[in-house]
Amino acid sequence: MEKYVIRGGRPLKGTVQVSGAKNAALGIIAASIMTDDPVLIENMPNVNDIGVMLDAIVSMGGSVEKKDAHTYLICGNGVSTEDAEGTDILRRIRAGYYFIGAMLGKNGYACVPLPGGCNIGSRPIDQHIKGFTALGADVRVENGVVTAKVGDTPLHGAHIYFDVVSVGATINVMMAASMADGQTILENVAKEPHIVDAANFLNSMGANIRGAGTDTIRIRGVKKFHKSSYAIIPDQIEAGTFMCMAAMTRGDVIVNNVIPKHLESITAKLREMGNVVFEYDEAVEVIGEAVQRRTDVKTLPYPGFPTDMQPQITTALCLAKGTSIVTESIFESRFKYVDELRLMGANITINGNVAIISGIDRLSGAYMTAPDLRAGAALVMAALAANGQSTVENISYILRGYENFDEKLRGIGGDIVCIDS
Ligand code: EPZ
């Protein structure tokens, strides 16, 4: 089992390169099998969850050719989800559910195991099922497997209002609807950058989707998709993580290959804390102030503050002056890492979905275990800012979503090594 050993207390300095967006890539990989033609995808992040999605395509009968570390040629010709063994691999990740929308749209049939993924709350998929059902599919969940199939008539357009704003349901139903007969209107949809990226990708294959990035998406179904070549957007959360790290270690880091607009909520909070943030065309620079101020944060769907940045900002606030309040409004179990931060001396009280953080001057190194992906990254960040040596175990979570994490951190002066115990 691999773990990170980190010696903290050094400001991070230099330039770090952000990879492609994991959560955009996961939807786009599934969508790529909706055509039988080959699809070239560039700027793919080299992280474990992506590897599982690509392996799944092969085990379902498609083909994947690696052109280089970040470029893949995918061919969905021959992909079938009828063989349960072929899709079993998808139990390991949450995004496997995107094959339901993709296969239902393409073939009118999908059979996929219920999603796994980070344990950060109950994570139901009722809104996905509501959408597929409205499009005319019969959806059943039995023995941990979701089966969705059309009846005598093909999928048809529908007017669907989502009861909760869901990234997964928006992308999944958008995929199925893009091959349904007629027009679909999706209301109260998610607006995250990866929704726009997935819609742009589908359009590049011949779909007719308008309004992605707003509350309402309009889709005219088409019969067939064709080949495409597409580059994935930069990862907003990886970028935000390095931004918080620069602030918390009182460093000066240029975070390169980003879309600054996607980072506005994070930039705003870091500035409220007293840090200096410069925005360039494709980069942001964060200069951490010696004394940082308290602030309050509430996670919300985009353009609100992302839940995937909640552990990182909560951790940064441990070393800010005053008492901060962080409210987690998306997932109910996303404060598990706080027990680990307490081992470092952090002063945090949890009350339901609210964290009350009383800032202290210094954290001290500790032996910690990552409870999930983003929390794992936040513990590494705390360790980089702390006095002394820390160990973070269970880093397989971190490797699901951060490419070459320790290497990138060493590139900006982080004293971190990965040890296989
Ligand atoms: C996506 O998860 C991301 N995962 C998560 O990334 C991210 O935290 C989350 O969106 C929110 O931004 C992927 O893209 C693979 P949701 P998803 O559906 O789609 C409720 C990371 O660290 N809900 O937007 O599963 C749900 O319980 C991670 O990279 C329903 O009630 O999240 C939650 O409260 C972890 N019914 C809220 O909606 C549904 O059918 C938002 O969930 C679906 C969701």
Coordinates of C-alpha atoms and ligand atoms in Angstrom, one line a residue:
M1 CA 0.0 0.0 0.0
E2 CA 1.4 3.4 -1.0
K3 CA 1.5 6.4 1.3
Y4 CA 2.9 9.9 1.3
V5 CA 5.5 11.1 3.7
I6 CA 5.6 14.8 3.9
R7 CA 7.9 17.3 5.6
G8 CA 6.0 20.5 6.0
G9 CA 6.7 24.1 6.7
R10 CA 8.1 25.2 3.3
P11 CA 6.2 27.7 1.2
L12 CA 5.3 26.2 -2.2
K13 CA 6.8 28.3 -5.0
G14 CA 6.9 28.0 -8.8
T15 CA 4.6 26.9 -11.7
V16 CA 2.4 23.9 -11.8
Q17 CA 0.6 22.5 -14.8
V18 CA -3.0 21.4 -14.4
S19 CA -4.3 18.2 -16.2
G20 CA -7.5 17.6 -18.0
A21 CA -10.7 17.6 -16.0
K22 CA -11.4 14.2 -14.5
N23 CA -15.2 14.6 -14.1
A24 CA -15.5 16.0 -17.7
A25 CA -13.4 13.1 -19.1
L26 CA -15.5 10.5 -17.3
G27 CA -18.7 11.6 -19.1
I28 CA -17.0 12.2 -22.4
I29 CA -15.4 8.7 -22.4
A30 CA -18.8 7.1 -21.9
A31 CA -20.3 9.4 -24.6
S32 CA -17.5 8.4 -27.0
I33 CA -19.0 4.9 -27.5
M34 CA -22.3 6.4 -28.8
T35 CA -20.7 6.3 -32.3
D36 CA -19.3 3.3 -34.1
D37 CA -16.6 5.6 -35.6
P38 CA -13.3 6.2 -33.8
V39 CA -13.1 9.2 -31.5
L40 CA -9.8 10.9 -30.6
I41 CA -9.8 12.4 -27.1
E42 CA -6.9 14.7 -26.0
N43 CA -5.9 16.2 -22.7
M44 CA -7.2 13.2 -20.8
P45 CA -6.0 13.2 -17.2
N46 CA -3.7 10.2 -16.4
V47 CA -5.6 9.1 -13.2
N48 CA -6.9 5.8 -12.0
D49 CA -10.7 6.5 -12.5
I50 CA -10.0 7.2 -16.2
G51 CA -8.1 3.9 -16.5
V52 CA -11.1 2.1 -15.1
M53 CA -13.5 3.7 -17.6
L54 CA -11.1 2.9 -20.5
D55 CA -10.7 -0.7 -19.3
A56 CA -14.5 -1.0 -19.1
I57 CA -14.9 0.0 -22.7
V58 CA -12.5 -2.8 -23.7
S59 CA -14.2 -5.4 -21.4
M60 CA -17.6 -4.4 -23.0
G61 CA -16.3 -5.1 -26.5
G62 CA -15.0 -1.8 -27.7
S63 CA -11.4 -0.7 -28.4
V64 CA -9.0 1.8 -26.9
E65 CA -5.7 2.8 -28.4
K66 CA -3.3 4.9 -26.3
K67 CA -1.6 7.5 -28.5
D68 CA 0.3 9.1 -25.7
A69 CA -0.2 9.5 -21.9
H70 CA -3.0 12.0 -22.5
T71 CA -4.5 11.0 -25.9
Y72 CA -6.7 8.0 -26.6
L73 CA -8.5 6.8 -29.7
I74 CA -11.7 5.1 -28.6
C75 CA -14.0 3.0 -30.8
G76 CA -17.4 2.0 -29.5
N77 CA -18.1 -0.4 -32.4
G78 CA -19.1 -3.7 -30.8
V79 CA -19.7 -2.3 -27.3
S80 CA -22.5 -4.1 -25.4
T81 CA -23.6 -4.0 -21.8
E82 CA -25.6 -7.2 -22.0
D83 CA -22.8 -9.3 -20.5
A84 CA -22.7 -8.6 -16.8
E85 CA -19.1 -9.7 -16.5
G86 CA -18.1 -7.0 -19.0
T87 CA -19.5 -4.2 -16.9
D88 CA -18.5 -5.6 -13.5
I89 CA -15.4 -3.5 -13.4
L90 CA -17.7 -0.4 -13.3
R91 CA -18.6 -1.2 -9.7
R92 CA -15.3 0.4 -8.7
I93 CA -16.2 3.9 -9.8
R94 CA -19.3 6.2 -9.6
A95 CA -19.1 7.4 -13.2
G96 CA -19.8 3.9 -14.6
Y97 CA -23.5 5.1 -14.5
Y98 CA -22.7 7.2 -17.6
F99 CA -22.8 4.1 -19.7
I100 CA -26.5 3.8 -18.9
G101 CA -27.3 7.1 -20.7
A102 CA -24.8 6.4 -23.5
M103 CA -26.0 2.8 -24.2
L104 CA -29.7 3.5 -23.8
G105 CA -29.4 6.4 -26.3
K106 CA -27.3 4.3 -28.8
N107 CA -28.9 0.9 -28.5
G108 CA -32.0 1.3 -26.5
Y109 CA -30.6 -1.1 -23.8
A110 CA -28.2 -0.8 -20.9
C111 CA -27.3 -3.0 -18.0
V112 CA -24.8 -1.5 -15.6
P113 CA -23.9 -2.2 -12.0
L114 CA -24.9 0.5 -9.4
P115 CA -22.2 3.0 -8.9
G116 CA -19.4 2.9 -6.3
G117 CA -17.1 5.8 -5.8
C118 CA -16.2 8.0 -2.9
N119 CA -18.2 7.5 0.3
I120 CA -19.3 11.1 0.9
G121 CA -23.0 10.7 1.3
S122 CA -26.0 8.6 0.2
R123 CA -25.7 9.5 -3.5
P124 CA -29.0 8.2 -4.9
I125 CA -29.6 8.1 -8.7
D126 CA -33.4 8.7 -8.6
Q127 CA -33.1 11.7 -10.9
H128 CA -31.2 9.7 -13.6
I129 CA -34.0 7.1 -13.4
K130 CA -36.7 9.8 -13.6
G131 CA -35.1 11.2 -16.7
F132 CA -34.7 7.9 -18.5
T133 CA -38.3 6.9 -17.6
A134 CA -39.6 10.2 -19.0
L135 CA -37.8 9.4 -22.3
G136 CA -39.8 6.2 -22.5
A137 CA -37.4 3.7 -21.0
D138 CA -38.3 1.0 -18.5
V139 CA -35.7 1.2 -15.7
R140 CA -35.3 -1.4 -13.0
V141 CA -32.8 -1.8 -10.2
E142 CA -32.3 -5.4 -9.1
N143 CA -29.4 -7.2 -7.4
G144 CA -27.2 -4.1 -7.5
V145 CA -27.6 -3.7 -11.3
V146 CA -29.5 -1.0 -13.2
T147 CA -31.3 -2.2 -16.4
A148 CA -32.8 0.4 -18.7
K149 CA -34.5 -0.6 -21.9
V150 CA -36.9 0.9 -24.4
G151 CA -40.2 -0.9 -25.1
D152 CA -41.9 -1.3 -28.4
T153 CA -41.3 2.3 -29.4
P154 CA -37.9 4.1 -29.4
L155 CA -36.8 6.7 -26.9
H156 CA -38.8 9.9 -27.4
G157 CA -38.2 13.5 -26.4
A158 CA -39.7 14.8 -23.1
H159 CA -39.9 17.8 -20.9
I160 CA -38.0 16.9 -17.7
Y161 CA -37.7 19.0 -14.5
F162 CA -35.0 17.7 -12.2
D163 CA -36.0 18.0 -8.5
V164 CA -32.3 18.4 -7.5
V165 CA -29.5 19.9 -9.4
S166 CA -27.3 16.9 -10.3
V167 CA -24.2 16.8 -12.4
G168 CA -24.5 13.1 -13.1
A169 CA -28.2 13.1 -13.9
T170 CA -27.8 16.1 -16.3
I171 CA -25.0 14.5 -18.3
N172 CA -26.6 11.0 -18.3
V173 CA -30.1 12.1 -19.4
M174 CA -28.5 14.6 -21.9
M175 CA -26.7 11.7 -23.5
A176 CA -29.7 9.5 -23.8
A177 CA -32.0 12.3 -25.1
S178 CA -29.4 13.3 -27.7
M179 CA -30.4 10.2 -29.6
A180 CA -34.2 10.1 -28.7
D181 CA -36.9 11.0 -31.3
G182 CA -37.9 14.7 -31.1
Q183 CA -37.1 17.5 -28.7
T184 CA -36.2 17.2 -25.0
I185 CA -36.1 20.1 -22.6
L186 CA -34.2 19.6 -19.4
E187 CA -34.9 22.1 -16.6
N188 CA -33.1 22.8 -13.3
V189 CA -30.0 21.2 -14.7
A190 CA -26.4 21.5 -13.4
K191 CA -24.2 24.2 -14.9
E192 CA -20.7 23.0 -14.0
P193 CA -18.0 23.5 -16.7
H194 CA -18.0 19.7 -17.3
I195 CA -21.6 19.8 -18.3
V196 CA -20.7 22.3 -21.0
D197 CA -17.7 20.2 -22.0
A198 CA -19.8 17.0 -22.3
A199 CA -22.4 18.9 -24.4
N200 CA -19.7 20.4 -26.6
F201 CA -18.3 16.9 -27.1
L202 CA -21.7 15.4 -28.0
N203 CA -22.2 18.2 -30.4
S204 CA -18.8 17.6 -32.0
M205 CA -20.1 14.0 -32.8
G206 CA -23.3 15.4 -34.4
A207 CA -25.7 15.9 -31.4
N208 CA -27.9 19.0 -31.3
I209 CA -27.7 20.3 -27.7
R210 CA -28.3 24.0 -26.8
G211 CA -28.2 25.8 -23.5
A212 CA -25.6 23.8 -21.6
G213 CA -24.2 26.1 -18.9
T214 CA -27.7 27.6 -18.2
D215 CA -30.6 26.3 -16.2
T216 CA -32.3 24.8 -19.3
I217 CA -30.9 22.5 -21.9
R218 CA -32.7 21.9 -25.2
I219 CA -31.9 18.8 -27.2
R220 CA -33.1 17.7 -30.7
G221 CA -32.5 14.0 -31.0
V222 CA -30.4 12.8 -34.0
K223 CA -30.3 9.2 -35.3
K224 CA -26.5 8.7 -35.6
F225 CA -23.3 10.2 -34.3
H226 CA -20.0 10.4 -36.2
K227 CA -16.3 10.5 -35.6
S228 CA -14.8 13.4 -33.7
S229 CA -11.6 14.7 -32.2
Y230 CA -11.9 16.6 -28.9
A231 CA -9.7 18.1 -26.2
I232 CA -10.9 18.1 -22.6
I233 CA -11.0 21.3 -20.5
P234 CA -8.6 21.8 -17.6
D235 CA -9.5 20.4 -14.2
Q236 CA -11.1 23.2 -12.1
I237 CA -10.7 21.2 -8.8
E238 CA -7.1 20.2 -9.3
A239 CA -6.4 23.9 -10.0
G240 CA -8.3 25.0 -7.0
T241 CA -6.4 22.5 -4.8
F242 CA -3.1 24.0 -5.9
M243 CA -4.4 27.5 -5.3
C244 CA -5.4 26.7 -1.7
M245 CA -2.0 25.0 -1.2
A246 CA -0.2 28.2 -2.3
A247 CA -2.3 30.2 0.1
M248 CA -2.0 27.8 3.1
T249 CA 1.8 27.4 2.8
R250 CA 2.2 31.2 2.3
G251 CA 3.8 30.5 -1.0
D252 CA 3.6 31.9 -4.5
V253 CA 2.4 29.5 -7.2
I254 CA 1.4 30.0 -10.8
V255 CA -1.3 27.5 -11.7
N256 CA -1.0 27.0 -15.4
N257 CA -3.4 25.6 -18.1
V258 CA -6.6 26.8 -16.4
I259 CA -9.7 28.7 -17.4
P260 CA -9.7 31.5 -14.7
K261 CA -13.5 32.0 -15.1
H262 CA -14.1 28.4 -13.8
L263 CA -12.2 29.3 -10.6
E264 CA -14.0 32.5 -9.7
S265 CA -15.6 31.2 -6.5
I266 CA -12.3 29.9 -5.2
T267 CA -10.4 33.1 -6.2
A268 CA -13.0 35.2 -4.4
K269 CA -12.7 33.2 -1.2
L270 CA -8.9 33.2 -1.2
R271 CA -9.0 37.0 -1.8
E272 CA -11.4 37.5 1.1
M273 CA -8.9 35.7 3.3
G274 CA -6.3 38.3 2.3
N275 CA -4.4 36.4 -0.4
V276 CA -3.3 38.0 -3.7
V277 CA -4.7 36.3 -6.8
F278 CA -3.7 37.4 -10.3
E279 CA -5.7 36.1 -13.2
Y280 CA -3.9 35.7 -16.5
D281 CA -5.3 34.3 -19.8
E282 CA -4.6 30.7 -19.0
A283 CA -3.2 30.8 -15.5
V284 CA -3.8 32.2 -12.1
E285 CA -1.1 33.1 -9.6
V286 CA -1.8 32.9 -5.8
I287 CA 0.5 34.7 -3.3
G288 CA -0.3 33.6 0.2
E289 CA -0.4 36.3 2.8
A290 CA 1.5 35.7 6.1
V291 CA -1.6 36.5 8.1
Q292 CA -4.9 35.3 6.6
R293 CA -8.4 36.3 7.6
R294 CA -11.4 34.2 8.5
T295 CA -14.3 33.8 6.1
D296 CA -17.5 31.8 5.6
V297 CA -18.1 29.4 2.8
K298 CA -21.2 27.5 1.7
T299 CA -21.0 24.8 -1.0
L300 CA -23.5 25.1 -3.8
P301 CA -23.9 23.9 -7.4
Y302 CA -21.8 25.9 -10.0
P303 CA -21.2 28.9 -10.1
G304 CA -21.4 28.5 -6.3
F305 CA -18.4 27.2 -4.3
P306 CA -17.8 23.6 -5.3
T307 CA -18.3 20.8 -2.8
D308 CA -15.2 19.2 -4.3
M309 CA -13.2 22.1 -2.9
Q310 CA -14.8 22.1 0.6
P311 CA -12.1 20.0 2.4
Q312 CA -9.4 22.1 0.9
I313 CA -10.9 25.5 1.9
T314 CA -11.8 24.2 5.4
T315 CA -8.2 23.0 5.8
A316 CA -6.8 26.4 4.6
L317 CA -9.0 28.2 7.1
C318 CA -7.4 26.2 10.0
L319 CA -4.5 28.7 9.8
A320 CA -6.6 31.9 9.3
K321 CA -7.2 34.4 12.0
G322 CA -10.6 34.2 13.6
T323 CA -13.6 31.8 13.4
S324 CA -14.8 30.6 10.0
I325 CA -18.0 28.7 9.2
V326 CA -18.1 26.2 6.3
T327 CA -21.5 24.8 5.4
E328 CA -21.6 21.7 3.2
S329 CA -25.0 21.6 1.4
I330 CA -24.4 19.0 -1.3
F331 CA -23.2 15.8 0.4
E332 CA -24.0 14.9 4.1
S333 CA -20.8 12.9 4.9
R334 CA -18.1 15.2 3.7
F335 CA -16.4 16.2 7.0
K336 CA -14.8 12.8 7.8
Y337 CA -11.3 14.2 7.3
V338 CA -11.8 16.6 10.2
D339 CA -10.8 13.9 12.7
E340 CA -7.5 13.6 10.9
L341 CA -6.9 17.4 11.0
R342 CA -7.6 17.3 14.7
L343 CA -4.6 15.0 15.0
M344 CA -2.5 17.9 13.7
G345 CA -4.0 20.3 16.3
A346 CA -6.7 21.9 14.2
N347 CA -9.6 23.4 16.1
I348 CA -12.7 22.4 14.3
T349 CA -16.2 21.6 15.6
I350 CA -18.7 19.8 13.4
N351 CA -22.4 20.4 13.9
G352 CA -24.4 18.5 11.3
N353 CA -23.4 19.9 7.9
V354 CA -21.5 22.9 9.4
A355 CA -17.9 23.1 10.4
I356 CA -16.8 25.8 12.8
I357 CA -13.1 26.4 12.5
S358 CA -11.1 28.4 15.0
G359 CA -7.9 29.5 13.4
I360 CA -4.6 28.6 15.0
D361 CA -1.0 29.7 14.3
R362 CA 0.5 26.3 13.4
L363 CA -0.4 22.7 12.7
S364 CA 1.9 19.9 13.7
G365 CA 2.8 16.8 11.6
A366 CA 0.7 13.6 12.2
Y367 CA 0.0 10.1 10.9
M368 CA -3.3 10.4 8.9
T369 CA -5.5 8.3 6.6
A370 CA -7.3 9.7 3.6
P371 CA -11.1 9.0 3.8
D372 CA -11.8 10.1 0.2
L373 CA -10.3 11.8 -2.8
R374 CA -10.6 15.5 -2.1
A375 CA -10.2 15.1 1.6
G376 CA -7.0 13.1 0.9
A377 CA -5.7 16.1 -1.1
A378 CA -6.6 18.4 1.8
L379 CA -4.7 16.3 4.3
V380 CA -1.6 16.5 2.1
M381 CA -2.1 20.2 1.9
A382 CA -2.3 20.5 5.8
A383 CA 0.9 18.4 6.0
L384 CA 2.7 20.7 3.6
A385 CA 1.9 23.6 5.8
A386 CA 2.5 21.9 9.1
N387 CA 5.6 21.8 11.3
G388 CA 7.4 18.5 11.2
Q389 CA 6.7 15.2 9.4
S390 CA 3.3 13.7 8.4
T391 CA 2.2 10.6 6.8
V392 CA -0.9 10.2 4.7
E393 CA -2.2 6.7 4.1
N394 CA -4.8 5.3 1.7
I395 CA -3.5 7.5 -1.1
S396 CA -5.3 5.2 -3.7
Y397 CA -8.2 7.7 -3.2
I398 CA -6.0 10.6 -4.2
L399 CA -4.6 8.8 -7.2
R400 CA -8.2 8.3 -8.5
G401 CA -8.3 12.0 -9.3
Y402 CA -4.9 13.8 -9.1
E403 CA -2.3 13.1 -11.8
N404 CA 1.3 12.7 -10.6
F405 CA 0.3 14.5 -7.4
D406 CA 3.5 14.1 -5.5
E407 CA 5.7 14.8 -8.6
K408 CA 3.8 18.1 -9.3
L409 CA 4.1 19.1 -5.7
R410 CA 7.9 18.4 -5.7
G411 CA 8.0 20.7 -8.8
I412 CA 6.9 23.6 -6.7
G413 CA 9.1 22.8 -3.7
G414 CA 6.9 20.4 -1.7
D415 CA 8.9 17.9 0.4
I416 CA 6.8 14.9 -0.3
V417 CA 7.7 11.3 -1.2
C418 CA 5.5 8.3 -2.1
I419 CA 6.5 5.1 -0.2
D420 CA 5.3 1.7 -1.0
S421 CA 4.9 -0.1 2.4
Ligands
EPZ1 C1 -20.4 14.6 -9.4 O1 -21.0 13.6 -8.6 C2 -18.9 14.4 -9.3 N1 -18.6 13.1 -9.7 C3 -18.5 14.6 -7.8 O2 -17.1 14.6 -7.8 C4 -19.0 15.9 -7.3 O3 -18.8 16.0 -5.9 C5 -20.5 16.1 -7.6 O4 -20.8 15.9 -9.0 C6 -21.0 17.5 -7.2 O5 -20.4 18.5 -8.0 C7 -18.4 12.8 -11.0 O6 -18.5 13.7 -11.8 C8 -18.0 11.4 -11.4 P1 -24.6 15.0 -8.2 P2 -22.5 13.2 -8.8 O7 -25.5 14.1 -8.9 O8 -22.9 13.4 -10.2 C9 -28.2 14.5 -5.1 C10 -15.0 14.3 -6.9 O9 -14.4 14.5 -5.8 N2 -28.8 13.6 -6.0 O10 -24.3 16.4 -8.8 O11 -22.7 11.9 -8.2 C11 -26.9 14.0 -4.4 O12 -27.2 13.1 -3.3 C12 -16.4 13.9 -6.8 O13 -14.5 14.3 -8.0 C13 -30.0 13.1 -5.9 O14 -30.7 13.3 -4.8 O15 -23.2 14.3 -7.9 C14 -26.2 15.2 -4.0 O16 -26.7 15.7 -2.8 C15 -16.9 13.2 -5.7 N3 -30.5 12.2 -6.8 C16 -26.6 16.2 -5.1 O17 -27.8 15.7 -5.7 C17 -29.9 11.9 -7.9 O18 -30.4 11.2 -8.8 C18 -25.5 16.5 -6.2 O19 -25.1 15.2 -6.7 C19 -28.6 12.5 -8.1 C20 -28.0 13.3 -7.2

